[in-house]
Short mmCIF file of C-alpha atoms and ligand atoms in Angstrom, two decimals:
data_model
loop_
_atom_site.label_atom_id
_atom_site.label_comp_id
_atom_site.label_asym_id
_atom_site.label_seq_id
_atom_site.Cartn_x
_atom_site.Cartn_y
_atom_site.Cartn_z
CA UNK B 1 -77.30 -92.79 84.01
CA UNK B 2 -80.57 -92.55 83.72
CA UNK B 3 -83.06 -92.00 81.52
CA UNK B 4 -83.50 -88.11 81.13
CA UNK B 5 -84.59 -86.99 77.74
CA UNK B 6 -81.84 -86.78 75.97
CA UNK B 7 -82.17 -86.26 71.76
CA UNK B 8 -78.60 -87.18 71.38
CA UNK B 9 -75.81 -88.74 72.80
CA UNK B 10 -72.06 -87.55 72.37
CA UNK B 11 -69.39 -89.68 73.70
CA UNK B 12 -65.91 -87.85 73.53
CA UNK B 13 -65.09 -84.74 73.55
CA UNK B 14 -62.45 -84.17 71.24
CA UNK B 15 -62.85 -81.44 69.06
CA UNK B 16 -64.74 -83.50 66.91
CA UNK B 17 -67.15 -84.85 69.41
CA UNK B 18 -67.77 -81.33 70.26
CA UNK B 19 -68.60 -79.56 67.18
CA UNK B 20 -71.22 -83.08 67.24
CA UNK B 21 -72.61 -82.22 70.10
CA UNK B 22 -72.63 -78.37 69.27
CA UNK B 23 -74.04 -79.12 66.01
CA UNK B 24 -76.94 -81.27 67.14
CA UNK B 25 -77.57 -78.63 70.58
CA UNK B 26 -77.58 -75.79 67.50
CA UNK B 27 -80.36 -77.46 66.02
CA UNK B 28 -82.63 -77.72 69.26
CA UNK B 29 -81.92 -80.81 70.39
CA UNK B 30 -81.18 -81.58 74.25
CA UNK B 31 -77.84 -83.01 74.54
CA UNK B 32 -75.53 -85.02 76.51
CA UNK B 33 -71.69 -84.99 75.94
CA UNK B 34 -69.62 -87.88 78.03
CA UNK B 35 -65.62 -87.84 78.37
CA UNK B 36 -63.52 -89.99 80.19
CA UNK B 37 -61.06 -87.26 81.01
CA UNK B 38 -61.54 -84.93 83.51
CA UNK B 39 -61.47 -82.07 80.94
CA UNK B 40 -63.32 -81.66 77.63
CA UNK B 41 -60.77 -80.85 74.73
CA UNK B 42 -59.02 -84.81 73.68
CA UNK B 43 -55.66 -84.11 72.23
CA UNK B 44 -56.76 -80.18 72.45
CA UNK B 45 -56.12 -80.11 76.14
CA UNK B 46 -53.52 -77.45 77.47
CA UNK B 47 -51.52 -78.57 80.89
CA UNK B 48 -48.55 -77.56 83.07
CA UNK B 49 -46.66 -80.44 81.96
CA UNK B 50 -43.21 -79.42 83.04
CA UNK B 51 -43.26 -76.10 85.44
CA UNK B 52 -45.53 -74.09 86.80
CA UNK B 53 -46.44 -71.11 84.60
CA UNK B 54 -45.32 -72.74 81.62
CA UNK B 55 -48.60 -73.55 79.39
CA UNK B 56 -48.27 -76.60 77.36
CA UNK B 57 -50.71 -78.56 74.33
CA UNK B 58 -50.46 -81.92 75.05
CA UNK B 59 -51.42 -82.21 71.41
CA UNK B 60 -52.91 -79.98 68.75
CA UNK B 61 -51.09 -76.08 69.23
CA UNK B 62 -50.92 -74.69 65.04
CA UNK B 63 -55.00 -74.60 63.77
CA UNK B 64 -55.04 -73.81 60.33
CA UNK B 65 -57.56 -76.64 59.70
CA UNK B 66 -59.67 -75.28 62.50
CA UNK B 67 -59.99 -71.83 60.47
CA UNK B 68 -60.36 -72.94 56.98
CA UNK B 69 -62.75 -75.39 58.01
CA UNK B 70 -66.38 -75.05 57.18
CA UNK B 71 -67.46 -76.54 60.54
CA UNK B 72 -65.44 -73.87 62.63
CA UNK B 73 -66.98 -70.89 60.21
CA UNK B 74 -70.17 -71.91 60.63
CA UNK B 75 -70.28 -71.92 64.65
CA UNK B 76 -68.87 -68.15 64.22
CA UNK B 77 -66.75 -68.12 67.05
CA UNK B 78 -66.36 -64.48 68.40
CA UNK B 79 -64.00 -62.80 69.83
CA UNK B 80 -65.00 -63.04 73.42
CA UNK B 81 -65.11 -66.98 72.73
CA UNK B 82 -62.06 -67.32 71.73
CA UNK B 83 -58.67 -65.33 70.54
CA UNK B 84 -56.17 -66.68 67.25
CA UNK B 85 -52.89 -65.48 67.23
CA UNK B 86 -50.17 -65.55 64.52
CA UNK B 87 -46.42 -65.64 63.99
CA UNK B 88 -44.97 -63.54 61.96
CA UNK B 89 -43.69 -66.41 59.59
CA UNK B 90 -46.37 -69.45 59.10
CA UNK B 91 -43.91 -72.11 58.89
CA UNK B 92 -39.89 -72.62 58.77
CA UNK B 93 -37.94 -75.10 57.31
CA UNK B 94 -34.03 -74.73 58.26
CA UNK B 95 -31.45 -76.84 56.15
CA UNK B 96 -27.83 -77.25 56.62
CA UNK B 97 -25.42 -74.43 55.90
CA UNK B 98 -27.49 -72.20 54.21
CA UNK B 99 -30.63 -69.99 54.68
CA UNK B 100 -33.71 -71.75 56.19
CA UNK B 101 -36.82 -71.63 54.06
CA UNK B 102 -39.88 -69.64 55.15
CA UNK B 103 -43.39 -70.00 54.39
CA UNK B 104 -45.34 -66.36 54.56
CA UNK B 105 -48.37 -65.74 54.56
CA UNK B 106 -47.91 -63.42 51.75
CA UNK B 107 -47.45 -66.33 48.21
CA UNK B 108 -45.14 -63.63 46.57
CA UNK B 109 -42.94 -63.08 49.61
CA UNK B 110 -42.51 -67.36 49.47
CA UNK B 111 -41.93 -67.30 46.04
CA UNK B 112 -39.61 -64.60 45.71
CA UNK B 113 -37.40 -66.60 48.94
CA UNK B 114 -37.67 -70.01 46.97
CA UNK B 115 -35.45 -68.10 43.88
CA UNK B 116 -35.91 -70.55 40.94
CA UNK B 117 -38.28 -72.55 42.13
CA UNK B 118 -40.30 -69.23 43.06
CA UNK B 119 -43.17 -70.03 40.12
CA UNK B 120 -43.36 -73.33 40.65
CA UNK B 121 -44.67 -72.70 43.86
CA UNK B 122 -46.90 -69.79 43.09
CA UNK B 123 -48.37 -72.21 40.41
CA UNK B 124 -48.58 -75.26 42.68
CA UNK B 125 -49.26 -74.12 45.98
CA UNK B 126 -50.39 -70.23 44.86
CA UNK B 127 -53.08 -71.49 42.67
CA UNK B 128 -54.35 -73.97 46.03
CA UNK B 129 -54.24 -71.33 48.28
CA UNK B 130 -55.99 -68.58 45.26
CA UNK B 131 -58.90 -71.03 45.30
CA UNK B 132 -59.94 -70.57 48.64
CA UNK B 133 -62.93 -71.63 50.78
CA UNK B 134 -65.00 -73.26 48.47
CA UNK B 135 -61.47 -75.88 47.77
CA UNK B 136 -60.74 -76.27 51.63
CA UNK B 137 -65.07 -77.22 52.09
CA UNK B 138 -64.25 -79.68 49.09
CA UNK B 139 -61.67 -81.50 50.29
CA UNK B 140 -62.40 -81.93 53.93
CA UNK B 141 -65.64 -83.11 52.61
CA UNK B 142 -64.33 -85.42 50.36
CA UNK B 143 -67.55 -87.67 49.54
CA UNK B 144 -70.05 -84.87 48.87
CA UNK B 145 -70.86 -82.76 45.88
CA UNK B 146 -67.45 -80.50 45.17
CA UNK B 147 -68.38 -76.65 46.17
CA UNK B 148 -65.44 -76.26 43.26
CA UNK B 149 -64.98 -78.31 40.83
CA UNK B 150 -62.44 -76.98 38.70
CA UNK B 151 -60.23 -75.84 41.33
CA UNK B 152 -60.51 -79.36 42.93
CA UNK B 153 -59.77 -81.84 39.39
CA UNK B 154 -56.62 -79.33 39.33
CA UNK B 155 -55.60 -79.92 42.44
CA UNK B 156 -56.50 -83.67 42.76
CA UNK B 157 -54.32 -84.20 38.76
CA UNK B 158 -51.11 -83.03 41.17
CA UNK B 159 -52.40 -83.80 44.44
CA UNK B 160 -52.97 -87.43 43.82
CA UNK B 161 -49.14 -87.54 43.31
CA UNK B 162 -46.11 -89.05 45.81
CA UNK B 163 -44.86 -86.03 47.33
CA UNK B 164 -41.31 -87.29 46.33
CA UNK B 165 -42.35 -87.44 42.74
CA UNK B 166 -44.09 -84.46 42.55
CA UNK B 167 -41.24 -82.64 44.90
CA UNK B 168 -38.64 -83.22 42.40
CA UNK B 169 -40.58 -82.92 39.38
CA UNK B 170 -41.79 -78.95 40.21
CA UNK B 171 -39.16 -78.20 42.65
CA UNK B 172 -35.30 -77.49 41.10
CA UNK B 173 -33.66 -76.38 44.30
CA UNK B 174 -32.92 -78.37 47.70
CA UNK B 175 -34.34 -75.28 49.32
CA UNK B 176 -38.24 -76.07 47.39
CA UNK B 177 -38.15 -79.87 47.22
CA UNK B 178 -36.62 -79.80 51.22
CA UNK B 179 -39.49 -77.52 51.78
CA UNK B 180 -42.47 -79.59 50.41
CA UNK B 181 -41.31 -82.65 51.57
CA UNK B 182 -41.58 -81.25 55.00
CA UNK B 183 -45.01 -80.29 54.67
CA UNK B 184 -46.22 -83.48 53.19
CA UNK B 185 -44.86 -85.67 56.06
CA UNK B 186 -47.52 -84.51 58.00
CA UNK B 187 -49.25 -87.15 56.52
CA UNK B 188 -47.27 -88.92 58.57
CA UNK B 189 -46.98 -91.68 55.33
CA UNK B 190 -43.76 -93.02 53.30
CA UNK B 191 -43.43 -89.62 51.01
CA UNK B 192 -43.58 -92.44 48.05
CA UNK B 193 -46.66 -93.18 48.04
CA UNK B 194 -49.94 -91.34 46.55
CA UNK B 195 -51.88 -88.52 47.81
CA UNK B 196 -49.58 -87.68 49.49
CA UNK B 197 -48.21 -84.71 47.77
CA UNK B 198 -52.00 -83.78 48.01
CA UNK B 199 -51.49 -83.01 51.88
CA UNK B 200 -48.35 -81.10 51.19
CA UNK B 201 -49.97 -78.91 49.13
CA UNK B 202 -53.40 -77.93 50.93
CA UNK B 203 -50.75 -77.72 54.49
CA UNK B 204 -48.83 -75.07 52.06
CA UNK B 205 -51.64 -73.36 51.03
CA UNK B 206 -53.39 -72.69 54.41
CA UNK B 207 -50.56 -70.81 55.59
CA UNK B 208 -51.26 -68.64 52.37
CA UNK B 209 -55.24 -68.63 52.71
CA UNK B 210 -55.61 -68.49 56.56
CA UNK B 211 -52.25 -68.93 58.57
CA UNK B 212 -50.97 -71.63 61.26
CA UNK B 213 -52.22 -69.39 63.99
CA UNK B 214 -52.44 -70.86 67.56
CA UNK B 215 -54.85 -69.98 70.19
CA UNK B 216 -54.33 -67.62 72.51
CA UNK B 217 -53.60 -69.17 75.74
CA UNK B 218 -53.45 -72.30 74.73
CA UNK B 219 -55.63 -74.49 72.50
CA UNK B 220 -57.41 -75.72 75.61
CA UNK B 221 -59.34 -72.43 75.59
CA UNK B 222 -60.87 -73.73 72.21
CA UNK B 223 -62.30 -77.19 73.82
CA UNK B 224 -64.08 -74.76 76.53
CA UNK B 225 -65.26 -72.46 74.40
CA UNK B 226 -66.99 -75.58 72.14
CA UNK B 227 -68.15 -76.47 76.01
CA UNK B 228 -69.43 -73.21 76.80
CA UNK B 229 -71.79 -72.64 73.73
CA UNK B 230 -73.10 -75.96 74.47
CA UNK B 231 -74.07 -75.30 77.71
CA UNK B 232 -75.66 -72.42 76.61
CA UNK B 233 -77.46 -73.98 74.34
CA UNK B 234 -79.13 -76.65 77.22
CA UNK B 235 -76.31 -78.98 76.26
CA UNK B 236 -74.83 -81.55 79.33
CA UNK B 237 -71.43 -82.24 79.97
CA UNK B 238 -70.58 -85.04 81.72
CA UNK B 239 -66.53 -85.10 81.97
CA UNK B 240 -64.41 -88.10 84.66
CA UNK B 241 -66.60 -90.96 82.69
CA UNK B 242 -65.54 -93.62 80.72
CA UNK B 243 -68.03 -95.16 78.53
CA UNK B 244 -67.18 -98.86 78.52
CA UNK B 245 -70.56 -100.25 76.49
CA UNK B 246 -73.64 -98.86 74.98
CA UNK B 247 -76.07 -100.05 77.21
CA UNK B 248 -74.77 -97.17 80.17
CA UNK B 249 -75.81 -94.05 77.96
CA UNK B 250 -79.78 -92.93 79.04
CA UNK B 251 -81.36 -93.88 75.66
CA UNK B 252 -81.69 -91.61 72.98
CA UNK B 253 -82.54 -91.52 69.37
CA UNK B 254 -79.16 -90.75 67.99
CA UNK B 255 -75.62 -91.42 69.53
CA UNK B 256 -72.68 -90.33 68.25
CA UNK B 257 -69.53 -91.84 68.84
CA UNK B 258 -65.65 -90.23 68.75
CA UNK B 259 -64.13 -93.08 69.14
CA UNK B 260 -61.87 -94.88 66.50
CA UNK B 261 -63.06 -98.48 65.23
CA UNK B 262 -60.96 -100.49 68.48
CA UNK B 263 -62.72 -98.33 70.67
CA UNK B 264 -66.21 -98.51 68.77
CA UNK B 265 -65.86 -101.98 68.74
CA UNK B 266 -65.42 -102.31 72.68
CA UNK B 267 -68.44 -100.50 72.79
CA UNK B 268 -71.06 -100.82 70.68
CA UNK B 269 -69.55 -104.45 69.17
CA UNK B 270 -72.48 -106.05 70.70
CA UNK B 271 -75.06 -104.10 69.31
CA UNK B 272 -73.44 -103.70 65.63
CA UNK B 273 -73.65 -106.75 62.75
CA UNK B 274 -71.56 -109.42 61.91
CA UNK B 275 -70.32 -108.57 59.02
CA UNK B 276 -70.11 -105.10 59.74
CA UNK B 277 -67.69 -105.46 63.37
CA UNK B 278 -65.35 -107.51 60.60
CA UNK B 279 -65.34 -104.49 58.82
CA UNK B 280 -64.26 -102.10 61.47
CA UNK B 281 -61.48 -104.82 62.81
CA UNK B 282 -60.02 -104.53 59.26
CA UNK B 283 -58.92 -100.95 60.12
CA UNK B 284 -55.70 -99.99 59.97
CA UNK B 285 -53.75 -97.71 62.37
CA UNK B 286 -50.60 -95.46 61.31
CA UNK B 287 -47.05 -94.46 62.63
CA UNK B 288 -47.27 -93.27 66.59
CA UNK B 289 -45.43 -90.39 67.80
CA UNK B 290 -43.39 -89.42 70.28
CA UNK B 291 -43.49 -86.08 71.52
CA UNK B 292 -41.45 -83.94 73.71
CA UNK B 293 -42.43 -80.51 75.64
CA UNK B 294 -40.01 -78.04 76.78
CA UNK B 295 -39.58 -75.41 79.21
CA UNK B 296 -36.66 -72.68 77.65
CA UNK B 297 -35.20 -69.81 79.64
CA UNK B 298 -34.96 -67.95 76.22
CA UNK B 299 -35.80 -68.51 73.05
CA UNK B 300 -34.64 -71.39 70.50
CA UNK B 301 -30.73 -70.27 69.27
CA UNK B 302 -31.81 -70.97 66.02
CA UNK B 303 -28.99 -70.90 63.41
CA UNK B 304 -30.57 -68.63 60.65
CA UNK B 305 -32.47 -66.14 63.13
CA UNK B 306 -35.37 -66.15 61.29
CA UNK B 307 -36.43 -69.01 62.20
CA UNK B 308 -37.26 -67.76 65.21
CA UNK B 309 -39.98 -65.58 64.03
CA UNK B 310 -42.31 -69.08 63.01
CA UNK B 311 -44.48 -70.89 65.05
CA UNK B 312 -44.04 -74.30 63.24
CA UNK B 313 -40.62 -75.41 62.32
CA UNK B 314 -39.57 -78.70 60.18
CA UNK B 315 -36.58 -80.07 61.22
CA UNK B 316 -35.26 -82.72 58.59
CA UNK B 317 -33.10 -81.44 56.25
CA UNK B 318 -33.46 -82.22 52.86
CA UNK B 319 -36.36 -83.60 51.02
CA UNK B 320 -34.35 -87.15 50.31
CA UNK B 321 -33.31 -86.58 54.07
CA UNK B 322 -37.54 -86.30 55.20
CA UNK B 323 -38.04 -89.44 52.66
CA UNK B 324 -36.41 -91.59 53.95
CA UNK B 325 -37.22 -90.78 57.59
CA UNK B 326 -41.02 -91.65 56.91
CA UNK B 327 -39.86 -94.53 55.00
CA UNK B 328 -38.17 -96.26 57.92
CA UNK B 329 -40.88 -95.19 59.95
CA UNK B 330 -43.51 -97.33 57.81
CA UNK B 331 -41.62 -100.03 57.59
CA UNK B 332 -41.34 -100.13 61.07
CA UNK B 333 -37.84 -98.71 62.29
CA UNK B 334 -36.64 -95.94 64.22
CA UNK B 335 -34.78 -93.62 61.94
CA UNK B 336 -31.26 -92.23 63.37
CA UNK B 337 -32.06 -88.60 62.00
CA UNK B 338 -35.65 -88.37 61.91
CA UNK B 339 -38.17 -85.66 60.48
CA UNK B 340 -39.42 -83.69 63.71
CA UNK B 341 -42.06 -81.34 63.43
CA UNK B 342 -41.47 -78.26 66.22
CA UNK B 343 -43.88 -75.71 67.21
CA UNK B 344 -42.83 -72.72 68.93
CA UNK B 345 -46.49 -71.53 70.54
CA UNK B 346 -44.58 -68.77 72.79
CA UNK B 347 -43.54 -66.66 69.20
CA UNK B 348 -47.07 -65.69 68.35
CA UNK B 349 -48.44 -66.12 72.19
CA UNK B 350 -45.77 -65.25 74.78
CA UNK B 351 -48.71 -65.51 77.77
CA UNK B 352 -48.16 -68.86 77.42
CA UNK B 353 -44.82 -68.93 79.99
CA UNK B 354 -43.78 -65.83 82.29
CA UNK B 355 -41.86 -63.36 81.00
CA UNK B 356 -39.14 -64.17 78.79
CA UNK B 357 -39.29 -67.54 79.27
CA UNK B 358 -40.60 -69.73 76.01
CA UNK B 359 -42.73 -73.36 76.20
CA UNK B 360 -41.73 -75.56 73.13
CA UNK B 361 -42.91 -79.13 71.69
CA UNK B 362 -41.61 -81.45 68.93
CA UNK B 363 -42.40 -84.93 68.13
CA UNK B 364 -41.03 -87.35 65.53
CA UNK B 365 -43.02 -90.55 63.89
CA UNK B 366 -42.35 -93.79 65.35
CA UNK B 367 -43.85 -97.18 64.54
CA UNK B 368 -46.91 -97.37 65.82
CA UNK B 369 -46.45 -98.69 69.84
CA UNK B 370 -42.94 -97.60 69.42
CA UNK B 371 -41.26 -97.93 73.13
CA UNK B 372 -38.46 -96.66 72.32
CA UNK B 373 -37.21 -92.96 73.92
CA UNK B 374 -36.39 -90.46 71.22
CA UNK B 375 -35.33 -87.84 73.67
CA UNK B 376 -31.83 -88.45 71.83
CA UNK B 377 -32.90 -88.44 68.30
CA UNK B 378 -35.03 -85.42 68.67
CA UNK B 379 -32.71 -83.12 70.50
CA UNK B 380 -29.82 -83.98 68.16
CA UNK B 381 -32.71 -82.29 65.21
CA UNK B 382 -32.78 -79.57 67.36
CA UNK B 383 -29.07 -79.19 68.32
CA UNK B 384 -28.26 -79.52 64.44
CA UNK B 385 -30.36 -76.76 63.31
CA UNK B 386 -30.14 -74.52 66.90
CA UNK B 387 -26.75 -74.92 68.35
CA UNK B 388 -26.55 -74.64 71.56
CA UNK B 389 -30.58 -75.60 72.27
CA UNK B 390 -29.99 -77.76 75.32
CA UNK B 391 -28.67 -74.85 77.53
CA UNK B 392 -31.74 -73.35 77.04
CA UNK B 393 -33.48 -75.94 78.87
CA UNK B 394 -35.04 -75.82 82.20
CA UNK B 395 -37.49 -79.10 82.19
CA UNK B 396 -38.21 -81.22 79.78
CA UNK B 397 -41.69 -84.06 79.69
CA UNK B 398 -41.31 -86.93 77.19
CA UNK B 399 -45.13 -88.24 75.58
CA UNK B 400 -44.77 -91.80 74.62
CA UNK B 401 -47.55 -93.52 72.39
CA UNK B 402 -48.24 -95.05 76.09
CA UNK B 403 -48.27 -92.16 77.88
CA UNK B 404 -50.21 -90.82 74.86
CA UNK B 405 -52.52 -93.26 74.50
CA UNK B 406 -53.08 -93.37 78.16
CA UNK B 407 -53.88 -89.44 78.17
CA UNK B 408 -56.53 -89.88 75.12
CA UNK B 409 -57.45 -93.37 74.37
CA UNK B 410 -58.42 -91.98 71.11
CA UNK B 411 -54.41 -91.98 70.33
CA UNK B 412 -54.25 -95.38 69.90
CA UNK B 413 -50.26 -96.99 69.77
CA UNK B 414 -49.79 -92.95 69.39
CA UNK B 415 -51.39 -92.74 66.37
CA UNK B 416 -52.26 -88.60 65.93
CA UNK B 417 -54.75 -89.17 63.27
CA UNK B 418 -57.07 -91.54 63.90
CA UNK B 419 -55.54 -94.38 61.75
CA UNK B 420 -53.54 -94.36 58.97
CA UNK B 421 -54.88 -92.03 56.08
CA UNK B 422 -53.11 -93.64 52.80
CA UNK B 423 -55.10 -93.77 49.62
CA UNK B 424 -57.25 -97.13 50.96
CA UNK B 425 -58.01 -95.64 53.83
CA UNK B 426 -58.15 -91.23 52.93
CA UNK B 427 -62.22 -91.90 52.44
CA UNK B 428 -62.81 -95.51 53.09
CA UNK B 429 -62.49 -94.62 56.65
CA UNK B 430 -63.57 -96.25 59.32
CA UNK B 431 -65.21 -98.80 56.24
CA UNK B 432 -66.29 -98.00 52.56
CA UNK B 433 -69.63 -96.35 52.61
CA UNK B 434 -70.97 -93.54 50.79
CA UNK B 435 -71.88 -91.68 54.25
CA UNK B 436 -69.37 -93.53 56.40
CA UNK B 437 -70.20 -91.72 59.36
CA UNK B 438 -73.00 -94.03 59.46
CA UNK B 439 -73.49 -97.45 61.33
CA UNK B 440 -75.80 -99.72 60.52
CA UNK B 441 -77.73 -99.58 63.53
CA UNK B 442 -79.60 -96.81 63.09
CA UNK B 443 -79.40 -93.16 64.89
CA UNK B 444 -75.52 -94.89 65.86
CA UNK B 445 -73.41 -92.42 63.78
CA UNK B 446 -69.23 -92.51 64.68
CA UNK B 447 -67.65 -88.61 63.94
CA UNK B 448 -64.44 -89.31 64.94
CA UNK B 449 -61.15 -88.23 63.01
CA UNK B 450 -61.26 -92.27 62.09
CA UNK B 451 -63.81 -90.71 59.38
CA UNK B 452 -63.76 -88.41 56.58
CA UNK B 453 -61.66 -85.61 56.18
CA UNK B 454 -59.42 -87.44 58.79
CA UNK B 455 -57.08 -86.27 61.40
CA UNK B 456 -56.31 -82.73 62.50
CA UNK B 457 -58.68 -79.93 64.74
CA UNK B 458 -60.98 -79.13 61.28
CA UNK B 459 -64.57 -80.71 63.57
CA UNK B 460 -65.46 -82.12 59.93
CA UNK B 461 -65.71 -85.44 61.32
CA UNK B 462 -68.24 -84.93 64.22
CA UNK B 463 -70.05 -82.35 61.74
CA UNK B 464 -70.66 -84.49 59.41
CA UNK B 465 -72.05 -86.77 61.60
CA UNK B 466 -74.73 -84.79 63.72
CA UNK B 467 -75.69 -83.48 60.19
CA UNK B 468 -75.85 -87.30 59.09
CA UNK B 469 -77.74 -87.95 61.89
CA UNK B 470 -80.23 -84.44 61.64
CA UNK B 471 -81.13 -85.30 58.41
CA UNK B 472 -82.41 -89.11 59.14
C1 FAD J 1 -49.40 -84.80 69.86
C2 FAD J 1 -50.21 -84.18 68.56
C3 FAD J 1 -50.24 -83.01 67.94
C4 FAD J 1 -51.09 -82.38 67.11
N1 FAD J 1 -50.21 -81.66 66.50
C5 FAD J 1 -51.53 -80.94 65.50
C6 FAD J 1 -51.31 -79.57 65.45
O1 FAD J 1 -50.60 -79.08 65.38
N2 FAD J 1 -53.17 -79.13 64.51
C7 FAD J 1 -54.03 -80.40 64.03
O2 FAD J 1 -54.63 -79.91 63.46
N3 FAD J 1 -53.67 -80.78 64.88
C8 FAD J 1 -53.14 -81.86 65.32
N4 FAD J 1 -53.00 -83.06 66.30
C9 FAD J 1 -54.08 -83.45 66.01
C10 FAD J 1 -55.43 -83.62 66.23
O3 FAD J 1 -55.06 -83.08 67.65
C11 FAD J 1 -56.64 -84.67 66.20
O4 FAD J 1 -56.56 -85.12 64.75
C12 FAD J 1 -58.39 -84.10 66.72
O5 FAD J 1 -58.03 -83.89 68.18
C13 FAD J 1 -58.81 -85.58 66.66
O6 FAD J 1 -60.54 -84.94 67.33
P1 FAD J 1 -61.37 -86.03 67.41
O7 FAD J 1 -62.20 -85.45 68.07
O8 FAD J 1 -61.68 -86.97 66.58
O9 FAD J 1 -60.25 -86.90 68.40
P2 FAD J 1 -59.81 -86.48 70.16
O10 FAD J 1 -59.42 -85.10 70.29
O11 FAD J 1 -58.48 -87.46 70.45
O12 FAD J 1 -60.60 -86.89 71.09
C14 FAD J 1 -61.26 -88.01 71.38
C15 FAD J 1 -61.75 -87.86 73.27
O13 FAD J 1 -62.84 -89.10 73.10
C16 FAD J 1 -62.82 -89.47 74.59
N5 FAD J 1 -62.89 -90.51 74.82
C17 FAD J 1 -62.19 -91.82 73.91
N6 FAD J 1 -62.35 -93.03 74.56
C18 FAD J 1 -63.22 -92.37 75.37
C19 FAD J 1 -64.59 -93.33 75.90
N7 FAD J 1 -64.89 -94.81 76.09
N8 FAD J 1 -65.46 -92.61 76.80
C20 FAD J 1 -65.36 -91.62 76.94
N9 FAD J 1 -64.60 -90.51 76.26
C21 FAD J 1 -63.49 -91.18 75.80
C22 FAD J 1 -60.82 -89.37 74.63
O14 FAD J 1 -60.84 -88.68 76.52
C23 FAD J 1 -60.97 -87.46 73.72
O15 FAD J 1 -61.18 -86.20 74.37
C24 FAD J 1 -52.26 -83.09 67.29
C25 FAD J 1 -52.40 -84.48 68.07
C26 FAD J 1 -51.82 -84.68 69.27
C27 FAD J 1 -51.51 -86.06 69.80
#
């Protein structure tokens, strides 16, 4: 690459890299965004993985964090750039031999469905949802000045607990405990660990506060909208260019890496002081996922048909079963009946498949770098709550951890969260520092999901890195 007067170079065009690039360009900087893949988006890309006409999100689909995050609110993507599609029910959690639990947009409707546990849902999840954007901003900027200090303290008192404790203490029914565990298991942590309750409360609250929408036409459209915005602001995009060393980049006063510590070390290690390099080497990755995408010739035949209205479905039964599965994974084992996170994109957005057909995806957590084929156990969980599911399958496509990492180098060992997000590494990622987006090298910043606030499509890692770069 030639030096041609860029003020900032961003490496990696995942949601964090794209947000960083647009934030810098909006501030008037001339930005170059370099991406290894042929298309922008990172884990937001969409492809026809199974059959022609079936459009699958390879990674993220349910995007409540994007809708709620300050970074995306400030970008103010218009209806011309992007359309959201909301499922009638954000989340469902089927149970054996009884009605599924439905998390509706409305707190009251959800609470009524939970019977004896309705009051706890209102008190815990409803209160978090009511605290609204100021609380979400505080949680997605965990090292900043809280914009909702009281709500944050209230949330923190219960959110700091292990999900198993809070689930059992706050809820009395099988349904209430199960739905809470299903939310908390998004943390990809042993649910007996601290702060897992907090993940559950936030994600459940977002279902009420903003919904769990998908992007009309596929998540790729969100990435493309950001890339188009960048280009309109005068930014330049180079796809199909894997950066192996900072020395390959044009000289620029600001470099933001949308990379996880392993790649930061590979690309920039020779410029980093020894001490910082050793700290990055100690960064811990979390478990991986094994993902399946299906083309279906009709909707999933859920035993409780109301589950067919949900965008996201948590499969794994009771709190005890979900917790046991996550505990096994944390110990490096493959549970027989894992917690399975399943997304039905064509429920809110039928445009992703030919008329009357559907796309569906599901993953289960596995030990980092696992090579075991999980197709059977995932499909068994679907058959358990949707007998006859396999008869609807027209085609399937599997993504084991290694394949995920080949698709996007940030998905190290199949870890989709950019590193373990336990108490120790939640805010101290990639290293413990007041401003963890900055490195000791002047002008060099990290903005990936390996920085606070961590995994998920919210763009906040890139936003923090870009703003810090602009301030400095
Ligand atoms: C299967 C799956 C399902 C998910 N589901 C959801 C969901 O429903 N909702 C949600 O909010 N989140 C979900 N996530 C998580 C979410 O997608 C990630 O947390 C998010 O994409 C992280 O953004 P990022 O920009 O930090 O990194 P990434 O999106 O991983 O992007 C990193 C980019 O950097 C590029 N890159 C890497 N190395 C180099 C290099 N050396 N040179 C140039 N470019 C490089 C990669 O090609 C990639 O484009 C899911 C992820 C996966 C994989």
